[in-house]
Coordinates of C-alpha atoms and ligand atoms in Angstrom, one line a residue:
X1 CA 23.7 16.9 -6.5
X2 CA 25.1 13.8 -5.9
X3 CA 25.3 13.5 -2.3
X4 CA 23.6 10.6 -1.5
X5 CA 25.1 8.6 1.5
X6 CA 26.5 5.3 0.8
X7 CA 25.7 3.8 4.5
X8 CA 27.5 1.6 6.9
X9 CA 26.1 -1.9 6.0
X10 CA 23.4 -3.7 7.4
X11 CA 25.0 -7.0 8.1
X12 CA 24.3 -10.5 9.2
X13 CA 26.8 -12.7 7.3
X14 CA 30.3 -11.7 8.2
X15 CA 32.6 -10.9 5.1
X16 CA 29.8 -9.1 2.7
X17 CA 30.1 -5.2 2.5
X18 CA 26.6 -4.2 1.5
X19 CA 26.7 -0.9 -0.7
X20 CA 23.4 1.1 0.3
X21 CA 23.0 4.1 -1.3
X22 CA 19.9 6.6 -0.1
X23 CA 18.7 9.5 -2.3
X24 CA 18.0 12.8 -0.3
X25 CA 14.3 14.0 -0.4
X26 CA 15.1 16.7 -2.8
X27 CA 17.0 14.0 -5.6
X28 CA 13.8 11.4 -4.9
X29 CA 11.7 14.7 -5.8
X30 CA 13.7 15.7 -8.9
X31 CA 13.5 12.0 -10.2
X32 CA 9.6 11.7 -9.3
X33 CA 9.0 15.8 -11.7
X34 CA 11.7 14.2 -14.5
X35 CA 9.6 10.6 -14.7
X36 CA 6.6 11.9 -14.2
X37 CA 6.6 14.4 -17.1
X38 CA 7.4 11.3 -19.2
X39 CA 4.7 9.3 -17.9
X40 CA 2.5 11.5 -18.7
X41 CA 1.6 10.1 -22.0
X42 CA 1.5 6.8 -20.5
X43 CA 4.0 4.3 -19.8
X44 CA 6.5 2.8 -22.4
X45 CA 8.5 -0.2 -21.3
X46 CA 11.1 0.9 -23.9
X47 CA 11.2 4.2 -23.9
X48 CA 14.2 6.1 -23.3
X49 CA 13.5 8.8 -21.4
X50 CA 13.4 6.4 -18.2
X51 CA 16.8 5.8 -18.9
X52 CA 17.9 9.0 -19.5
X53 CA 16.3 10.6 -16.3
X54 CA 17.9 7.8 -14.2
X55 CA 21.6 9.1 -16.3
X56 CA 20.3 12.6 -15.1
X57 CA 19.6 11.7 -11.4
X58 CA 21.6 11.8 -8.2
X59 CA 22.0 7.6 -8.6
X60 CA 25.2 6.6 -8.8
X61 CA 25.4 4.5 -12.1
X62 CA 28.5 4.1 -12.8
X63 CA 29.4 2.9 -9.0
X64 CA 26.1 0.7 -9.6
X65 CA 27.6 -1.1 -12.3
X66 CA 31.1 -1.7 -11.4
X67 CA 29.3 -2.8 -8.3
X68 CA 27.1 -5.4 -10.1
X69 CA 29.5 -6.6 -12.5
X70 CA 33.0 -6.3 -11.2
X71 CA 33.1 -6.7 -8.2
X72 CA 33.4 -8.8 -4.6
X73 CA 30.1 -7.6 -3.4
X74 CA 27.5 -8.3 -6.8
X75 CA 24.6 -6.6 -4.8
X76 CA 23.5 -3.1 -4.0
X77 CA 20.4 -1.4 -2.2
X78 CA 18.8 1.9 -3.6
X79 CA 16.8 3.6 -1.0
X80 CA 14.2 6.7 -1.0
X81 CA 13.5 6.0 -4.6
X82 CA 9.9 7.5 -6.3
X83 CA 7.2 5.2 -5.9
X84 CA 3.4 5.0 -6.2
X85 CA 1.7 6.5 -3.5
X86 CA -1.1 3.5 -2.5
X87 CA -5.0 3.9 -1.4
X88 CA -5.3 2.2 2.2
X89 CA -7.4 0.1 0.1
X90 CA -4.8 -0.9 -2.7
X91 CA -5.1 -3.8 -4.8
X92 CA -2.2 -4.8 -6.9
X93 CA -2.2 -3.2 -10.3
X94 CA -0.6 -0.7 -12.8
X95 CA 2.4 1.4 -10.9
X96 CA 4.1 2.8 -13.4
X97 CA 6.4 5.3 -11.7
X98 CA 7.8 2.2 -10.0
X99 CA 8.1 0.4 -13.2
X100 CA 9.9 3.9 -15.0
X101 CA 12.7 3.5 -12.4
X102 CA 12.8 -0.4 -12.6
X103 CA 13.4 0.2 -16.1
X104 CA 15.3 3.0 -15.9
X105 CA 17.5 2.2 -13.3
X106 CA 18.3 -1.6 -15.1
X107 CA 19.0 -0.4 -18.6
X108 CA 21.0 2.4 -17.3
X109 CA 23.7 -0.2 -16.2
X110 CA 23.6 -2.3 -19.3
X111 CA 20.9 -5.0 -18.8
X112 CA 18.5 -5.5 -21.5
X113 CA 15.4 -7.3 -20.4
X114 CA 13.7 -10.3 -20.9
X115 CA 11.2 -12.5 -19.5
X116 CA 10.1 -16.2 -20.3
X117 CA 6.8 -17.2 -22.0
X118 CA 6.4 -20.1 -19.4
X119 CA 6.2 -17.5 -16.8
X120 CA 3.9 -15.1 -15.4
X121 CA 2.6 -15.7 -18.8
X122 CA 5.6 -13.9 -20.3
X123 CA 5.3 -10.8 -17.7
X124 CA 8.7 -8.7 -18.0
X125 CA 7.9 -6.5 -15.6
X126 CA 6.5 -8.8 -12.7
X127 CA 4.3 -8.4 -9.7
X128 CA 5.9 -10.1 -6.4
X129 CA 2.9 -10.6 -4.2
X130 CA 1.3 -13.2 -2.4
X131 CA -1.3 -15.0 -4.8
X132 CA -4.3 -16.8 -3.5
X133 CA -4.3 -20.8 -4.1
X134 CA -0.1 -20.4 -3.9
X135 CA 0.2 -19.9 -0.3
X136 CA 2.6 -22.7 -0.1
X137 CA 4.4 -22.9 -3.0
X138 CA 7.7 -22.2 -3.0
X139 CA 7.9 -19.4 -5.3
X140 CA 7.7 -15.7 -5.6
X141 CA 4.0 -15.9 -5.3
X142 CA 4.1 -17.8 -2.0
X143 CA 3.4 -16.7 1.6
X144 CA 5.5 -19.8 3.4
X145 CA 9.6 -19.5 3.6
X146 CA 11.0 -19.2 0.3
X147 CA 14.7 -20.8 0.2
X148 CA 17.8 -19.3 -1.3
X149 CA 18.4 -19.5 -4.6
X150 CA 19.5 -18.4 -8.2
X151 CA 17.1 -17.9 -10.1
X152 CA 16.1 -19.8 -13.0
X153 CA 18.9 -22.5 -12.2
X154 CA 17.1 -25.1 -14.0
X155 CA 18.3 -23.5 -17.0
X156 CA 21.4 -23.0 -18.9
X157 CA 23.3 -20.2 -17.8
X158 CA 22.5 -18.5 -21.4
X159 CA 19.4 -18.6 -20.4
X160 CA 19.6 -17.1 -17.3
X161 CA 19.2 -13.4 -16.1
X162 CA 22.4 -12.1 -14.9
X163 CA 20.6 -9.8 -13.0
X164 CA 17.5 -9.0 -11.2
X165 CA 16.2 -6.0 -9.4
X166 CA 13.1 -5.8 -6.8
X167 CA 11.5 -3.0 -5.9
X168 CA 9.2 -2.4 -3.2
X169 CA 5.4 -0.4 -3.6
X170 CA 4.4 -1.7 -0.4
X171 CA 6.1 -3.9 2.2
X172 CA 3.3 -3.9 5.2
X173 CA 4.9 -7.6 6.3
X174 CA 8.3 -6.2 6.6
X175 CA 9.2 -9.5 4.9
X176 CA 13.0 -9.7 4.6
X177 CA 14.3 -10.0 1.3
X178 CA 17.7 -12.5 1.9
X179 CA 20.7 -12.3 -0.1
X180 CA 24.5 -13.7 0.1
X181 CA 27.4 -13.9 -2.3
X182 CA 28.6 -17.3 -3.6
X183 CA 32.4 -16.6 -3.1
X184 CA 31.4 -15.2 0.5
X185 CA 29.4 -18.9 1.1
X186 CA 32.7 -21.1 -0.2
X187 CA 35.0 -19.5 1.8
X188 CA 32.9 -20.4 5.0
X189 CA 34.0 -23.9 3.8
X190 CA 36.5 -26.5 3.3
X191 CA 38.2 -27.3 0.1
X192 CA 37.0 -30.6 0.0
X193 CA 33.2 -30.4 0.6
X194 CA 33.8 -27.3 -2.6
X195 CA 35.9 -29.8 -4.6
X196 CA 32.5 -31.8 -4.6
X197 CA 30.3 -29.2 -5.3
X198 CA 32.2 -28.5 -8.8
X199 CA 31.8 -31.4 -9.9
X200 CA 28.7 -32.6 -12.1
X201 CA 26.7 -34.5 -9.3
X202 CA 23.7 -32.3 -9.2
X203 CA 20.5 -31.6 -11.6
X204 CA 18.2 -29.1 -11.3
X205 CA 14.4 -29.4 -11.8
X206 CA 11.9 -26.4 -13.3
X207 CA 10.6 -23.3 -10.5
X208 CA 7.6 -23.8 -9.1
X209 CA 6.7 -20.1 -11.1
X210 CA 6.8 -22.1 -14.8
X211 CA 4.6 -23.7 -16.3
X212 CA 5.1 -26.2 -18.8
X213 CA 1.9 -27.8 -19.4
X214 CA 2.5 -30.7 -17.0
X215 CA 6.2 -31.7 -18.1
X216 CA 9.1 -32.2 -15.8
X217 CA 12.2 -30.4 -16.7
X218 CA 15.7 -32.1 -15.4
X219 CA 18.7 -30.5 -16.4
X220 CA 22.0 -33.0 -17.5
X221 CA 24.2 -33.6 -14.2
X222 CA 26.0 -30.2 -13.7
X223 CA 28.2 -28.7 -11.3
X224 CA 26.5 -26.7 -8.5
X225 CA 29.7 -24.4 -8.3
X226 CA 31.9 -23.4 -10.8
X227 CA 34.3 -20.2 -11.4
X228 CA 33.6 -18.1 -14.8
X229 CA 35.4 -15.0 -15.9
X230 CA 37.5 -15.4 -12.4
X231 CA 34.0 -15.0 -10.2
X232 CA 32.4 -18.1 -8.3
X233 CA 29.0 -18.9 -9.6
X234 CA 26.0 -21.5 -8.1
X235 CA 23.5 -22.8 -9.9
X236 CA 21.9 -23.2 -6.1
X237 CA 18.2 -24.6 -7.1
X238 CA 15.1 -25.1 -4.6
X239 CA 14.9 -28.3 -6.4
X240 CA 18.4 -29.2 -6.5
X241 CA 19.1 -33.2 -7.2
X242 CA 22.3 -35.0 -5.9
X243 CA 23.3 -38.2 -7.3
X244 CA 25.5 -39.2 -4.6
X245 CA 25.7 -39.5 -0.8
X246 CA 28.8 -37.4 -0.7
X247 CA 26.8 -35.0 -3.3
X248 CA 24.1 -34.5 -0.8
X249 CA 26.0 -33.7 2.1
X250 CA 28.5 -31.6 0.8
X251 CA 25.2 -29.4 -0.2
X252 CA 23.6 -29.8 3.2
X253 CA 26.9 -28.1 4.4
X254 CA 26.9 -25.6 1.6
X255 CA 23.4 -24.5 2.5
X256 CA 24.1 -24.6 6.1
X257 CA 26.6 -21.8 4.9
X258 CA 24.6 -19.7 3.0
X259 CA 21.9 -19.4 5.5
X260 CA 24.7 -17.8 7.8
X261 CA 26.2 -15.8 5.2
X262 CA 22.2 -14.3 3.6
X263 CA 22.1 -10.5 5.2
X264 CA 18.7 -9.0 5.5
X265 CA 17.6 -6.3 3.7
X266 CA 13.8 -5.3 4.5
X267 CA 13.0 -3.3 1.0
X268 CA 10.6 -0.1 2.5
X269 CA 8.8 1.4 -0.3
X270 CA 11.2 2.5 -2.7
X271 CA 13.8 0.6 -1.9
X272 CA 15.1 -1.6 -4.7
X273 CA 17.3 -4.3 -4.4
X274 CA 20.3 -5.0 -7.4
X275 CA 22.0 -8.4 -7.5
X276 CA 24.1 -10.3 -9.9
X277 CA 22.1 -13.6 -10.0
X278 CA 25.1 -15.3 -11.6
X279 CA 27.2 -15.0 -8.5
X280 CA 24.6 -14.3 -5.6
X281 CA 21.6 -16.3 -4.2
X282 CA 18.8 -15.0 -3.0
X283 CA 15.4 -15.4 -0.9
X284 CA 12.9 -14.4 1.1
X285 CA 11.4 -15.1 4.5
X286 CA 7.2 -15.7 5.3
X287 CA 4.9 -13.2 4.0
X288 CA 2.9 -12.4 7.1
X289 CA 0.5 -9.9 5.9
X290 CA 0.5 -7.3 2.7
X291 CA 3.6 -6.6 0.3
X292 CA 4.2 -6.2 -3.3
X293 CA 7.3 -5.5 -5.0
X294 CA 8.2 -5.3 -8.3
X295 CA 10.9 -7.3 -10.4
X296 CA 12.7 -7.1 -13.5
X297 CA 15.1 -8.9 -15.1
X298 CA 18.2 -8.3 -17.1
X299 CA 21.1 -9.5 -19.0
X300 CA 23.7 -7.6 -21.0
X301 CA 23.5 -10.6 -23.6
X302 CA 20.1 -11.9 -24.6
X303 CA 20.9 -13.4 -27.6
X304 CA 18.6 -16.4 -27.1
X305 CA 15.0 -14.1 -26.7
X306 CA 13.0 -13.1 -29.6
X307 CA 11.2 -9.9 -31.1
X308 CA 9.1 -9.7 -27.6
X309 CA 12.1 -9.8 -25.5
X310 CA 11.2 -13.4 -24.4
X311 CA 13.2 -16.5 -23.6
X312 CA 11.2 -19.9 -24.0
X313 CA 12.6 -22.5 -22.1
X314 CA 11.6 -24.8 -24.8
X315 CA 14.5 -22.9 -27.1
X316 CA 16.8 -22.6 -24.1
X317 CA 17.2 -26.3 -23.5
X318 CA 16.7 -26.8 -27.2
X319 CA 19.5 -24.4 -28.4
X320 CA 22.9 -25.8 -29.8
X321 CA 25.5 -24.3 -29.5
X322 CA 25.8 -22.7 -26.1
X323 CA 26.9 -24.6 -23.0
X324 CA 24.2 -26.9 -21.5
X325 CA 26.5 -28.2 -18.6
X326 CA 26.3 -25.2 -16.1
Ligands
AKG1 O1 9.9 -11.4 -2.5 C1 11.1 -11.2 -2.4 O2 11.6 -10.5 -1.6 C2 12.1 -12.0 -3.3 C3 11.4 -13.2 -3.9 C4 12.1 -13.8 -5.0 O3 12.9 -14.7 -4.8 C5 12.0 -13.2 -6.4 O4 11.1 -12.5 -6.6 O5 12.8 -13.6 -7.2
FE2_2 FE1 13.9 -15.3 -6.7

């Protein structure tokens, strides 16, 4: 069964090794009878049995997660994937084979989910489509550019996901989804401009996607790199604040890396997209037509969210006791 084809990457950047795996036709069709029996009685974001198909399938979990967590290359691509079959006349709504593999696929390499009240009105399993009235925000929702980032940046790293997946339903656009690696971004540069980047010269302000009845959100000065558990992180913002001159331009160069380094990957429905969102950045280019994805995100501690599996950014910046300077 488990003879999926891990392809040659699809490259821009130089030093990233994409890992692309593709289910045959026959393992998309064995996951499609397994979830669909399951959804049968409707869709259950917690159920199991998501889980345990995914365990069951031709995906390579274990590869996933060592992929996700342990290693140089924190991102994958899952291609041929089950997914909602849509009316030429589709309208964003319910998918919930999509959302069964979202689910399935995430908690089967460790990542319990959460979402944030503030947000998509506490949405934990989140449309991505282009919303009338946001055209030009600079957010999922948007249709203009939408810069690289982490996300959630503007708040502690507790409070962050560690990781996020995207799926596609439908992709019409053939909007790019972007992606690069912190560690691959710093060693496009020199020691001094990342000697400037670690230290706390930089504040972050609230996504676009939050609301917060009005209030503006500015994290304490904070690094915008820093190394944890032996990995390179950013806290890379589309509101990102320097507080010096030399702040400012050793970001200009740091972004002016990234955009060299981001491969990318046009999710086809189906396709889902994996990244580690504490050691990747991520984006998208204009939406130029119809697409709609779906997103989840995870960590495998989510100590700060409560009984509904959500994290309010009013006890995230609130909370003592965990680190509030990256
Ligand atoms: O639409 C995309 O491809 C990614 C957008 C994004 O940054 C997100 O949903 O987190
Ligand atoms: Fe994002």
């Amino acid at each position: 069964m488990n003879n999926h084809t891990i392809e040659a990457p699809r490259v821009a950047g130089t030093s990233t090794n994409a890992f692309v795996v593709t289910l045959t036709d026959a393992e998309k069709h064995q996951l499609r009878g397994a979830l669909e029996v399951l959804l049968a009685s409707g869709f259950d974001r917690k159920s199991i049995g998501y889980v345990d198909a995914v365990h069951r399938s031709a995906i390579p979990i274990k590869a996933l997660s060592e992929r996700i967590f342990y290693s140089a290359s924190p991102y994958a691509v899952i291609r041929n994937l089950p997914v909602e079959t849509l009316a030429t006349d589709w309208k964003v709504g319910p998918a919930p084979l999509t959302s069964a593999v979202l689910v399935g696929l995430t908690r089967a390499l460790g990542l319990h989910h959460f979402g944030y009240p503030e947000e998509k009105k506490g949405a934990i399993l989140q449309d991505v489509h282009p919303i009338a009235g946001w055209e030009n925000t600079l957010s999922n929702a948007g249709r203009v550019h939408f810069n690289l980032h982490v996300e959630s940046p503007f708040l502690p790293r507790a409070a962050r996901p560690e990781a996020a997946a995207l799926m596609a339903i439908n992709n019409d656009a053939r909007t790019a989804t972007r992606v690069a690696v912190v560690a691959d971004i710093n060693a496009r540069l020199p020691q001094k401009t990342l000697e400037v980047l670690r230290q706390p010269l930089f504040s972050y302000g609230q996504d676009d996607s939050f609301e917060i009845n009005g209030y503006a959100l500015e994290t304490p000065r904070s690094p915008f790199l820093k190394t944890i558990d032996g990995y390179e992180e950013s806290r890379c913002a589309i509101f990102t604040n320097t507080h010096t001159p030399e702040a400012g331009k050793a970001l200009t160069e740091w972004l002016s890396a990234a955009e060299a380094e981001a491969v990318d990957v046009v999710l086809e429905p189906g396709d889902m997209l994996v990244f580690n969102n504490y050691r990747c950045i991520h984006g998208r280019g204009a939406v130029e037509g119809k697409r709609w994805l779906q997103r989840v995100y995870g960590s495998r501690d989510v100590h700060l969210a409560d009984h509904r599996d959500l994290v309010s950014v009013w006890r995230a910046v609130g909370e003592i006791g965990i680190d509030h300077s990256f």
